[in-house]
Tab-separated table of N, CA and C in Angstrom:
chain	number	residue	atom	x	y	z
A	1328	MET	N	5.718	-43.217	4.986
A	1328	MET	CA	6.547	-42.030	5.033
A	1328	MET	C	5.717	-40.896	5.610
A	1329	SER	N	6.183	-40.289	6.685
A	1329	SER	CA	5.403	-39.229	7.326
A	1329	SER	C	5.840	-37.859	6.820
A	1330	ASP	N	4.880	-36.962	6.792
A	1330	ASP	CA	5.148	-35.599	6.330
A	1330	ASP	C	5.202	-34.692	7.552
A	1331	GLU	N	6.378	-34.139	7.838
A	1331	GLU	CA	6.544	-33.320	9.035
A	1331	GLU	C	6.364	-31.831	8.767
A	1332	ARG	N	6.042	-31.480	7.528
A	1332	ARG	CA	5.832	-30.058	7.211
A	1332	ARG	C	4.563	-29.578	7.888
A	1333	ALA	N	4.528	-28.291	8.175
A	1333	ALA	CA	3.313	-27.680	8.706
A	1333	ALA	C	2.236	-27.720	7.632
A	1334	GLU	N	1.016	-27.848	8.069
A	1334	GLU	CA	-0.085	-27.895	7.114
A	1334	GLU	C	-0.117	-26.610	6.303
A	1335	GLY	N	-0.171	-26.740	4.993
A	1335	GLY	CA	-0.228	-25.576	4.113
A	1335	GLY	C	1.131	-25.034	3.713
A	1336	ALA	N	2.205	-25.522	4.313
A	1336	ALA	CA	3.534	-25.029	3.968
A	1336	ALA	C	3.973	-25.636	2.637
A	1337	ALA	N	4.653	-24.854	1.859
A	1337	ALA	CA	5.126	-25.310	0.556
A	1337	ALA	C	6.399	-26.134	0.727
A	1338	PRO	N	6.677	-27.046	-0.203
A	1338	PRO	CA	7.889	-27.850	-0.107
A	1338	PRO	C	9.133	-26.982	-0.194
A	1339	GLY	N	10.176	-27.383	0.531
A	1339	GLY	CA	11.444	-26.673	0.466
A	1339	GLY	C	11.417	-25.308	1.134
A	1340	GLY	N	10.403	-25.014	1.898
A	1340	GLY	CA	10.331	-23.744	2.602
A	1340	GLY	C	9.945	-22.561	1.724
A	1341	THR	N	9.457	-22.820	0.536
A	1341	THR	CA	9.035	-21.733	-0.346
A	1341	THR	C	7.802	-21.056	0.236
A	1342	ARG	N	7.807	-19.743	0.190
A	1342	ARG	CA	6.667	-18.974	0.716
A	1342	ARG	C	6.247	-17.950	-0.320
A	1343	CYS	N	4.969	-17.642	-0.312
A	1343	CYS	CA	4.422	-16.679	-1.257
A	1343	CYS	C	3.265	-15.955	-0.602
A	1344	GLY	N	3.114	-14.662	-0.887
A	1344	GLY	CA	2.002	-13.913	-0.330
A	1344	GLY	C	1.710	-12.668	-1.133
A	1345	PHE	N	0.471	-12.205	-0.999
A	1345	PHE	CA	0.021	-10.999	-1.681
A	1345	PHE	C	0.058	-9.829	-0.705
A	1346	VAL	N	0.632	-8.709	-1.150
A	1346	VAL	CA	0.689	-7.483	-0.356
A	1346	VAL	C	0.043	-6.368	-1.165
A	1347	ALA	N	-1.074	-5.843	-0.684
A	1347	ALA	CA	-1.756	-4.749	-1.369
A	1347	ALA	C	-1.230	-3.418	-0.855
A	1348	LEU	N	-0.934	-2.509	-1.779
A	1348	LEU	CA	-0.526	-1.148	-1.422
A	1348	LEU	C	-1.722	-0.243	-1.682
A	1349	ILE	N	-2.228	0.372	-0.622
A	1349	ILE	CA	-3.371	1.264	-0.775
A	1349	ILE	C	-3.015	2.636	-0.235
A	1350	GLY	N	-3.819	3.617	-0.614
A	1350	GLY	CA	-3.618	4.983	-0.136
A	1350	GLY	C	-4.297	5.969	-1.064
A	1351	ALA	N	-4.201	7.218	-0.717
A	1351	ALA	CA	-4.777	8.283	-1.530
A	1351	ALA	C	-4.011	8.391	-2.851
A	1352	PRO	N	-4.548	9.097	-3.826
A	1352	PRO	CA	-3.813	9.285	-5.086
A	1352	PRO	C	-2.479	10.005	-4.862
A	1353	ASN	N	-1.469	9.603	-5.617
A	1353	ASN	CA	-0.139	10.231	-5.630
A	1353	ASN	C	0.618	10.193	-4.299
A	1354	VAL	N	0.457	9.100	-3.547
A	1354	VAL	CA	1.255	8.949	-2.333
A	1354	VAL	C	2.512	8.130	-2.576
A	1355	GLY	N	2.634	7.534	-3.783
A	1355	GLY	CA	3.844	6.806	-4.129
A	1355	GLY	C	3.682	5.298	-4.224
A	1356	LYS	N	2.468	4.810	-4.365
A	1356	LYS	CA	2.236	3.365	-4.442
A	1356	LYS	C	2.926	2.749	-5.656
A	1357	SER	N	2.699	3.295	-6.828
A	1357	SER	CA	3.290	2.754	-8.055
A	1357	SER	C	4.805	2.883	-8.044
A	1358	THR	N	5.310	3.983	-7.551
A	1358	THR	CA	6.755	4.186	-7.470
A	1358	THR	C	7.386	3.165	-6.540
A	1359	LEU	N	6.735	2.881	-5.430
A	1359	LEU	CA	7.248	1.889	-4.490
A	1359	LEU	C	7.240	0.492	-5.109
A	1360	VAL	N	6.183	0.140	-5.821
A	1360	VAL	CA	6.133	-1.158	-6.499
A	1360	VAL	C	7.299	-1.274	-7.473
A	1361	ASN	N	7.506	-0.268	-8.299
A	1361	ASN	CA	8.611	-0.302	-9.272
A	1361	ASN	C	9.960	-0.445	-8.579
A	1362	ALA	N	10.150	0.274	-7.487
A	1362	ALA	CA	11.435	0.228	-6.779
A	1362	ALA	C	11.672	-1.142	-6.152
A	1363	LEU	N	10.644	-1.725	-5.566
A	1363	LEU	CA	10.807	-3.024	-4.916
A	1363	LEU	C	10.981	-4.156	-5.928
A	1364	VAL	N	10.279	-4.075	-7.055
A	1364	VAL	CA	10.406	-5.099	-8.094
A	1364	VAL	C	11.749	-4.962	-8.812
A	1365	GLY	N	12.229	-3.742	-8.951
A	1365	GLY	CA	13.513	-3.520	-9.613
A	1365	GLY	C	13.399	-3.194	-11.081
A	1366	SER	N	12.193	-3.031	-11.575
A	1366	SER	CA	11.982	-2.607	-12.955
A	1366	SER	C	10.619	-1.917	-13.036
A	1367	LYS	N	10.400	-1.249	-14.159
A	1367	LYS	CA	9.162	-0.505	-14.313
A	1367	LYS	C	8.031	-1.441	-14.737
A	1368	VAL	N	7.169	-1.784	-13.787
A	1368	VAL	CA	6.029	-2.653	-14.078
A	1368	VAL	C	4.712	-1.883	-14.066
A	1369	THR	N	4.748	-0.674	-13.531
A	1369	THR	CA	3.537	0.139	-13.460
A	1369	THR	C	3.877	1.582	-13.812
A	1370	ILE	N	2.937	2.258	-14.411
A	1370	ILE	CA	3.173	3.633	-14.844
A	1370	ILE	C	3.223	4.563	-13.632
A	1371	VAL	N	4.093	5.564	-13.714
A	1371	VAL	CA	4.220	6.564	-12.665
A	1371	VAL	C	4.016	7.929	-13.303
A	1372	SER	N	3.126	8.714	-12.728
A	1372	SER	CA	2.820	10.027	-13.286
A	1372	SER	C	2.379	10.962	-12.176
A	1373	ARG	N	2.567	12.248	-12.396
A	1373	ARG	CA	2.061	13.241	-11.442
A	1373	ARG	C	0.540	13.357	-11.528
A	1374	LYS	N	-0.006	12.902	-12.637
A	1374	LYS	CA	-1.447	12.978	-12.848
A	1374	LYS	C	-2.150	11.953	-11.954
A	1375	VAL	N	-3.194	12.375	-11.257
A	1375	VAL	CA	-3.929	11.463	-10.384
A	1375	VAL	C	-4.752	10.488	-11.208
A	1376	GLN	N	-5.056	9.351	-10.599
A	1376	GLN	CA	-5.832	8.271	-11.212
A	1376	GLN	C	-5.168	7.689	-12.470
A	1377	THR	N	-3.852	7.642	-12.487
A	1377	THR	CA	-3.149	6.997	-13.593
A	1377	THR	C	-3.340	5.488	-13.505
A	1378	THR	N	-3.262	4.938	-12.282
A	1378	THR	CA	-3.515	3.515	-12.072
A	1378	THR	C	-5.020	3.335	-11.949
A	1379	ARG	N	-5.594	2.577	-12.868
A	1379	ARG	CA	-7.051	2.392	-12.867
A	1379	ARG	C	-7.471	0.966	-12.569
A	1380	ALA	N	-6.529	0.045	-12.544
A	1380	ALA	CA	-6.823	-1.362	-12.264
A	1380	ALA	C	-5.715	-1.902	-11.365
A	1381	LEU	N	-5.917	-3.080	-10.802
A	1381	LEU	CA	-4.889	-3.702	-9.980
A	1381	LEU	C	-3.733	-4.137	-10.866
A	1382	ILE	N	-2.528	-3.769	-10.467
A	1382	ILE	CA	-1.319	-4.137	-11.212
A	1382	ILE	C	-0.418	-4.900	-10.250
A	1383	ARG	N	0.083	-6.033	-10.705
A	1383	ARG	CA	0.891	-6.879	-9.846
A	1383	ARG	C	2.351	-6.879	-10.283
A	1384	GLY	N	3.219	-6.839	-9.290
A	1384	GLY	CA	4.651	-6.975	-9.515
A	1384	GLY	C	5.177	-7.999	-8.528
A	1385	ILE	N	6.124	-8.813	-8.945
A	1385	ILE	CA	6.617	-9.895	-8.089
A	1385	ILE	C	8.039	-9.613	-7.647
A	1386	VAL	N	8.252	-9.711	-6.338
A	1386	VAL	CA	9.575	-9.594	-5.743
A	1386	VAL	C	9.986	-10.994	-5.306
A	1387	ILE	N	11.162	-11.437	-5.735
A	1387	ILE	CA	11.656	-12.764	-5.368
A	1387	ILE	C	12.900	-12.582	-4.518
A	1388	ASP	N	12.889	-13.212	-3.345
A	1388	ASP	CA	14.026	-13.159	-2.442
A	1388	ASP	C	14.240	-14.561	-1.878
A	1389	ASN	N	15.297	-15.230	-2.328
A	1389	ASN	CA	15.575	-16.623	-1.960
A	1389	ASN	C	14.363	-17.493	-2.261
A	1390	ASN	N	13.766	-18.091	-1.241
A	1390	ASN	CA	12.612	-18.970	-1.436
A	1390	ASN	C	11.287	-18.264	-1.202
A	1391	ALA	N	11.291	-16.952	-1.215
A	1391	ALA	CA	10.057	-16.205	-0.968
A	1391	ALA	C	9.666	-15.388	-2.194
A	1392	GLN	N	8.378	-15.352	-2.443
A	1392	GLN	CA	7.829	-14.509	-3.503
A	1392	GLN	C	6.784	-13.601	-2.886
A	1393	ILE	N	6.932	-12.312	-3.118
A	1393	ILE	CA	5.961	-11.337	-2.645
A	1393	ILE	C	5.291	-10.749	-3.876
A	1394	ILE	N	3.997	-10.930	-3.973
A	1394	ILE	CA	3.254	-10.356	-5.084
A	1394	ILE	C	2.690	-9.033	-4.596
A	1395	LEU	N	3.266	-7.953	-5.095
A	1395	LEU	CA	2.814	-6.609	-4.727
A	1395	LEU	C	1.637	-6.237	-5.616
A	1396	VAL	N	0.583	-5.747	-5.004
A	1396	VAL	CA	-0.615	-5.365	-5.743
A	1396	VAL	C	-0.752	-3.851	-5.658
A	1397	ASP	N	-0.460	-3.190	-6.763
A	1397	ASP	CA	-0.609	-1.730	-6.856
A	1397	ASP	C	-2.083	-1.440	-7.118
A	1398	THR	N	-2.670	-0.594	-6.316
A	1398	THR	CA	-4.094	-0.293	-6.432
A	1398	THR	C	-4.309	1.150	-6.870
A	1399	PRO	N	-5.471	1.450	-7.440
A	1399	PRO	CA	-5.794	2.856	-7.733
A	1399	PRO	C	-5.864	3.656	-6.430
A	1400	GLY	N	-5.641	4.950	-6.538
A	1400	GLY	CA	-5.760	5.802	-5.366
A	1400	GLY	C	-7.197	5.829	-4.842
A	1401	ILE	N	-7.323	5.916	-3.525
A	1401	ILE	CA	-8.647	5.940	-2.899
A	1401	ILE	C	-9.006	7.391	-2.592
A	1402	PHE	N	-10.169	7.797	-3.050
A	1402	PHE	CA	-10.639	9.176	-2.874
A	1402	PHE	C	-12.160	9.151	-2.853
A	1403	SER	N	-12.788	10.297	-2.686
A	1403	SER	CA	-14.248	10.381	-2.706
A	1403	SER	C	-14.717	10.398	-4.155
A	1404	PRO	N	-15.320	9.295	-4.620
A	1404	PRO	CA	-15.700	9.206	-6.034
A	1404	PRO	C	-16.931	10.048	-6.360
A	1405	LYS	N	-16.922	10.604	-7.564
A	1405	LYS	CA	-18.054	11.396	-8.019
A	1405	LYS	C	-18.711	10.786	-9.256
A	1406	ARG	N	-17.924	10.122	-10.083
A	1406	ARG	CA	-18.450	9.511	-11.312
A	1406	ARG	C	-18.415	7.989	-11.200
A	1407	ARG	N	-19.052	7.320	-12.155
A	1407	ARG	CA	-19.097	5.865	-12.146
A	1407	ARG	C	-17.701	5.257	-12.280
A	1408	LEU	N	-16.858	5.807	-13.146
A	1408	LEU	CA	-15.494	5.313	-13.288
A	1408	LEU	C	-14.732	5.473	-11.972
A	1409	ASP	N	-14.904	6.620	-11.307
A	1409	ASP	CA	-14.254	6.854	-10.009
A	1409	ASP	C	-14.680	5.794	-8.992
A	1410	ARG	N	-15.991	5.520	-8.933
A	1410	ARG	CA	-16.503	4.522	-7.984
A	1410	ARG	C	-15.915	3.144	-8.286
A	1411	ALA	N	-15.780	2.804	-9.565
A	1411	ALA	CA	-15.217	1.513	-9.953
A	1411	ALA	C	-13.750	1.408	-9.526
A	1412	MET	N	-12.979	2.488	-9.694
A	1412	MET	CA	-11.562	2.459	-9.315
A	1412	MET	C	-11.402	2.307	-7.806
A	1413	VAL	N	-12.198	3.042	-7.043
A	1413	VAL	CA	-12.113	2.957	-5.582
A	1413	VAL	C	-12.538	1.567	-5.111
A	1414	SER	N	-13.580	1.028	-5.732
A	1414	SER	CA	-14.031	-0.325	-5.399
A	1414	SER	C	-12.935	-1.350	-5.704
A	1415	THR	N	-12.240	-1.169	-6.811
A	1415	THR	CA	-11.129	-2.049	-7.185
A	1415	THR	C	-10.019	-1.988	-6.139
A	1416	ALA	N	-9.707	-0.793	-5.671
A	1416	ALA	CA	-8.660	-0.626	-4.659
A	1416	ALA	C	-9.022	-1.375	-3.378
A	1417	TRP	N	-10.256	-1.226	-2.918
A	1417	TRP	CA	-10.669	-1.904	-1.696
A	1417	TRP	C	-10.739	-3.418	-1.875
A	1418	SER	N	-11.119	-3.882	-3.070
A	1418	SER	CA	-11.145	-5.331	-3.295
A	1418	SER	C	-9.730	-5.891	-3.239
A	1419	GLY	N	-8.755	-5.132	-3.758
A	1419	GLY	CA	-7.359	-5.552	-3.660
A	1419	GLY	C	-6.904	-5.671	-2.221
A	1420	ALA	N	-7.349	-4.759	-1.371
A	1420	ALA	CA	-6.991	-4.794	0.046
A	1420	ALA	C	-7.619	-5.999	0.739
A	1421	HIS	N	-8.866	-6.279	0.437
A	1421	HIS	CA	-9.558	-7.396	1.094
A	1421	HIS	C	-9.043	-8.753	0.622
A	1422	ASP	N	-8.532	-8.832	-0.611
A	1422	ASP	CA	-8.057	-10.101	-1.154
A	1422	ASP	C	-6.605	-10.416	-0.792
A	1423	ALA	N	-5.865	-9.439	-0.282
A	1423	ALA	CA	-4.438	-9.619	-0.003
A	1423	ALA	C	-4.209	-10.304	1.340
A	1424	ASP	N	-2.990	-10.805	1.528
A	1424	ASP	CA	-2.590	-11.394	2.804
A	1424	ASP	C	-2.130	-10.322	3.789
A	1425	LEU	N	-1.633	-9.213	3.252
A	1425	LEU	CA	-1.115	-8.108	4.048
A	1425	LEU	C	-1.461	-6.815	3.328
A	1426	VAL	N	-1.802	-5.781	4.076
A	1426	VAL	CA	-2.147	-4.486	3.477
A	1426	VAL	C	-1.162	-3.439	3.973
A	1427	CYS	N	-0.536	-2.728	3.024
A	1427	CYS	CA	0.330	-1.601	3.356
A	1427	CYS	C	-0.396	-0.327	2.966
A	1428	MET	N	-0.655	0.507	3.949
A	1428	MET	CA	-1.318	1.787	3.698
A	1428	MET	C	-0.234	2.843	3.596
A	1429	LEU	N	-0.068	3.437	2.410
A	1429	LEU	CA	0.924	4.489	2.223
A	1429	LEU	C	0.312	5.826	2.579
A	1430	LEU	N	1.071	6.597	3.317
A	1430	LEU	CA	0.629	7.921	3.732
A	1430	LEU	C	1.731	8.915	3.391
A	1431	ASP	N	1.391	9.959	2.677
A	1431	ASP	CA	2.341	11.013	2.336
A	1431	ASP	C	2.617	11.817	3.603
A	1432	ALA	N	3.837	11.688	4.117
A	1432	ALA	CA	4.175	12.343	5.383
A	1432	ALA	C	4.075	13.859	5.286
A	1433	LYS	N	4.353	14.403	4.127
A	1433	LYS	CA	4.279	15.859	3.962
A	1433	LYS	C	2.834	16.348	4.049
A	1434	ALA	N	1.912	15.598	3.442
A	1434	ALA	CA	0.496	15.979	3.469
A	1434	ALA	C	-0.141	15.683	4.821
A	1435	GLY	N	0.377	14.689	5.522
A	1435	GLY	CA	-0.177	14.337	6.830
A	1435	GLY	C	-1.524	13.645	6.701
A	1436	ILE	N	-2.275	13.685	7.782
A	1436	ILE	CA	-3.591	13.047	7.778
A	1436	ILE	C	-4.623	14.091	7.372
A	1437	ASP	N	-4.939	14.094	6.087
A	1437	ASP	CA	-5.975	14.984	5.596
A	1437	ASP	C	-7.296	14.223	5.599
A	1438	GLU	N	-8.317	14.800	5.009
A	1438	GLU	CA	-9.640	14.183	5.007
A	1438	GLU	C	-9.630	12.821	4.291
A	1439	GLU	N	-8.932	12.741	3.151
A	1439	GLU	CA	-8.848	11.473	2.416
A	1439	GLU	C	-8.147	10.393	3.230
A	1440	ALA	N	-6.996	10.733	3.807
A	1440	ALA	CA	-6.234	9.762	4.590
A	1440	ALA	C	-7.023	9.309	5.813
A	1441	ASP	N	-7.720	10.219	6.449
A	1441	ASP	CA	-8.524	9.875	7.615
A	1441	ASP	C	-9.628	8.891	7.238
A	1442	ALA	N	-10.290	9.131	6.113
A	1442	ALA	CA	-11.352	8.229	5.660
A	1442	ALA	C	-10.792	6.844	5.339
A	1443	ILE	N	-9.617	6.789	4.714
A	1443	ILE	CA	-8.998	5.500	4.383
A	1443	ILE	C	-8.629	4.752	5.660
A	1444	LEU	N	-7.996	5.437	6.598
A	1444	LEU	CA	-7.598	4.794	7.857
A	1444	LEU	C	-8.815	4.274	8.622
A	1445	THR	N	-9.896	5.030	8.587
A	1445	THR	CA	-11.115	4.608	9.274
A	1445	THR	C	-11.683	3.339	8.634
A	1446	ARG	N	-11.779	3.323	7.318
A	1446	ARG	CA	-12.325	2.150	6.632
A	1446	ARG	C	-11.371	0.958	6.684
A	1447	LEU	N	-10.090	1.227	6.777
A	1447	LEU	CA	-9.089	0.170	6.831
A	1447	LEU	C	-9.293	-0.736	8.046
A	1448	ALA	N	-9.896	-0.212	9.088
A	1448	ALA	CA	-10.155	-1.016	10.283
A	1448	ALA	C	-11.032	-2.224	9.977
A	1449	SER	N	-11.852	-2.155	8.927
A	1449	SER	CA	-12.726	-3.273	8.578
A	1449	SER	C	-12.002	-4.378	7.812
A	1450	VAL	N	-10.797	-4.116	7.356
A	1450	VAL	CA	-10.009	-5.135	6.651
A	1450	VAL	C	-9.419	-6.071	7.705
A	1451	GLN	N	-9.657	-7.367	7.534
A	1451	GLN	CA	-9.296	-8.345	8.552
A	1451	GLN	C	-7.851	-8.841	8.488
A	1452	HIS	N	-7.059	-8.343	7.571
A	1452	HIS	CA	-5.675	-8.788	7.432
A	1452	HIS	C	-4.744	-7.881	8.232
A	1453	GLU	N	-3.512	-8.355	8.416
A	1453	GLU	CA	-2.512	-7.525	9.076
A	1453	GLU	C	-2.274	-6.278	8.230
A	1454	LYS	N	-2.073	-5.156	8.911
A	1454	LYS	CA	-1.896	-3.885	8.220
A	1454	LYS	C	-0.589	-3.233	8.666
A	1455	ILE	N	0.101	-2.638	7.692
A	1455	ILE	CA	1.333	-1.905	7.965
A	1455	ILE	C	1.156	-0.494	7.422
A	1456	LEU	N	1.526	0.483	8.212
A	1456	LEU	CA	1.507	1.871	7.774
A	1456	LEU	C	2.881	2.216	7.218
A	1457	VAL	N	2.914	2.763	6.010
A	1457	VAL	CA	4.172	3.199	5.400
A	1457	VAL	C	4.102	4.714	5.253
A	1458	LEU	N	4.927	5.417	6.033
A	1458	LEU	CA	5.015	6.867	5.908
A	1458	LEU	C	6.032	7.153	4.813
A	1459	ASN	N	5.565	7.701	3.714
A	1459	ASN	CA	6.396	7.939	2.543
A	1459	ASN	C	6.782	9.411	2.471
A	1460	LYS	N	7.863	9.689	1.762
A	1460	LYS	CA	8.372	11.046	1.532
A	1460	LYS	C	8.803	11.717	2.846
A	1461	ILE	N	9.427	10.925	3.714
A	1461	ILE	CA	9.811	11.454	5.024
A	1461	ILE	C	11.004	12.396	4.960
A	1462	ASP	N	11.703	12.397	3.825
A	1462	ASP	CA	12.876	13.252	3.698
A	1462	ASP	C	12.517	14.732	3.602
A	1463	VAL	N	11.243	15.058	3.445
A	1463	VAL	CA	10.831	16.456	3.337
A	1463	VAL	C	10.029	16.917	4.557
A	1464	VAL	N	10.097	16.132	5.654
A	1464	VAL	CA	9.324	16.434	6.853
A	1464	VAL	C	10.246	16.466	8.066
A	1465	VAL	N	9.976	17.373	8.983
A	1465	VAL	CA	10.736	17.485	10.228
A	1465	VAL	C	10.473	16.231	11.078
A	1466	ARG	N	11.513	15.687	11.703
A	1466	ARG	CA	11.397	14.434	12.461
A	1466	ARG	C	10.331	14.479	13.554
A	1467	GLU	N	10.188	15.590	14.240
A	1467	GLU	CA	9.198	15.686	15.305
A	1467	GLU	C	7.778	15.479	14.765
A	1468	LYS	N	7.543	15.987	13.564
A	1468	LYS	CA	6.231	15.815	12.942
A	1468	LYS	C	5.989	14.349	12.590
A	1469	LEU	N	7.054	13.640	12.211
A	1469	LEU	CA	6.917	12.227	11.844
A	1469	LEU	C	6.433	11.381	13.012
A	1470	LEU	N	6.995	11.590	14.198
A	1470	LEU	CA	6.568	10.815	15.362
A	1470	LEU	C	5.105	11.079	15.690
A	1471	ALA	N	4.713	12.345	15.650
A	1471	ALA	CA	3.314	12.677	15.922
A	1471	ALA	C	2.395	12.064	14.874
A	1472	LEU	N	2.820	12.111	13.626
A	1472	LEU	CA	2.031	11.540	12.534
A	1472	LEU	C	1.915	10.027	12.684
A	1473	ALA	N	3.011	9.373	13.026
A	1473	ALA	CA	2.992	7.918	13.206
A	1473	ALA	C	2.043	7.521	14.328
A	1474	ASN	N	2.097	8.235	15.429
A	1474	ASN	CA	1.208	7.930	16.556
A	1474	ASN	C	-0.247	8.180	16.213
A	1475	ALA	N	-0.520	9.278	15.543
A	1475	ALA	CA	-1.909	9.638	15.228
A	1475	ALA	C	-2.534	8.715	14.203
A	1476	SER	N	-1.717	8.115	13.357
A	1476	SER	CA	-2.287	7.364	12.250
A	1476	SER	C	-2.199	5.853	12.386
A	1477	SER	N	-1.516	5.349	13.384
A	1477	SER	CA	-1.316	3.904	13.361
A	1477	SER	C	-1.947	3.150	14.510
A	1478	PHE	N	-1.394	3.265	15.686
A	1478	PHE	CA	-1.776	2.371	16.768
A	1478	PHE	C	-3.254	2.463	17.127
A	1479	SER	N	-3.812	3.642	17.077
A	1479	SER	CA	-5.238	3.770	17.380
A	1479	SER	C	-6.104	3.329	16.211
A	1480	ARG	N	-5.508	3.077	15.057
A	1480	ARG	CA	-6.263	2.714	13.852
A	1480	ARG	C	-6.084	1.253	13.462
A	1481	GLY	N	-5.351	0.472	14.223
A	1481	GLY	CA	-5.266	-0.950	13.960
A	1481	GLY	C	-4.095	-1.415	13.118
A	1482	THR	N	-3.174	-0.528	12.742
A	1482	THR	CA	-2.002	-1.008	12.019
A	1482	THR	C	-1.023	-1.568	13.035
A	1483	THR	N	-0.263	-2.570	12.631
A	1483	THR	CA	0.616	-3.250	13.573
A	1483	THR	C	2.063	-2.801	13.479
A	1484	SER	N	2.454	-2.220	12.377
A	1484	SER	CA	3.839	-1.806	12.182
A	1484	SER	C	3.876	-0.490	11.414
A	1485	ILE	N	4.988	0.210	11.539
A	1485	ILE	CA	5.185	1.457	10.806
A	1485	ILE	C	6.521	1.366	10.078
A	1486	LEU	N	6.516	1.682	8.792
A	1486	LEU	CA	7.738	1.755	8.002
A	1486	LEU	C	7.899	3.183	7.519
A	1487	PHE	N	9.131	3.634	7.423
A	1487	PHE	CA	9.416	4.973	6.941
A	1487	PHE	C	10.140	4.877	5.607
A	1488	SER	N	9.779	5.725	4.663
A	1488	SER	CA	10.361	5.672	3.322
A	1488	SER	C	10.649	7.085	2.822
A	1489	THR	N	11.854	7.272	2.283
A	1489	THR	CA	12.160	8.549	1.646
A	1489	THR	C	11.588	8.522	0.242
A	1490	ARG	N	11.706	9.629	-0.442
A	1490	ARG	CA	11.219	9.675	-1.830
A	1490	ARG	C	11.967	8.649	-2.652
A	1491	ILE	N	11.219	7.912	-3.424
A	1491	ILE	CA	11.800	6.924	-4.319
A	1491	ILE	C	11.559	7.421	-5.733
A	1492	PHE	N	12.606	7.539	-6.487
A	1492	PHE	CA	12.440	8.022	-7.845
A	1492	PHE	C	12.209	6.846	-8.775
A	1493	SER	N	11.359	7.029	-9.743
A	1493	SER	CA	10.959	5.926	-10.630
A	1493	SER	C	12.135	5.377	-11.411
A	1494	CYS	N	11.995	4.081	-11.755
A	1494	CYS	CA	13.040	3.359	-12.490
A	1494	CYS	C	13.151	3.857	-13.906
C-alpha cells in the first residue's frame, strides 16, 4: 500500500501551526488573541507588562489548528525581570512557524517599534505586519506607515485591524 501524502502532512489534511504575536507593550496582542480564540484566554489591561510569560490560545477552523502565542511586550529592559520578559518574547518569535508583528497605527514607528522591526529581520520565519487600531488614523498615514514598516524590513504581508474590544 503506497502513501501518496506529502512528507510531513497530517492524515486527513489536518494542519497545525504556531503563530507568535510580538510587538511593543499595549499594542493589542492579548486583545487580538482573545478575539481570535473567541474567549478570554489572556488578561487584558491598560497597564504595561501585564503579560509576563508566553500564553497560548488555540483557534480551530475545519481541519486546521492555529496555536496563537501571546508574548510579553518588547521594550528596552532595565531590570532583570524586564530582560527575562523580553527574552521570552523573542524566544516565542524564534520558536513559531509564523510571526505577526503588531504595530499601533496611532503611535506609528517610534523608537521601540523601530528596534523591534530591525531585530525582527534576524527571525528566519515568515513575518506578517499587523497594523492595529487603524480606525483612529487617517488613511493616508496608514499607507505611509505600511510602506515604511514592512517591505524594507522583511515582512511579507500586511494586515489591518480596527480596535478590538476584549471579550
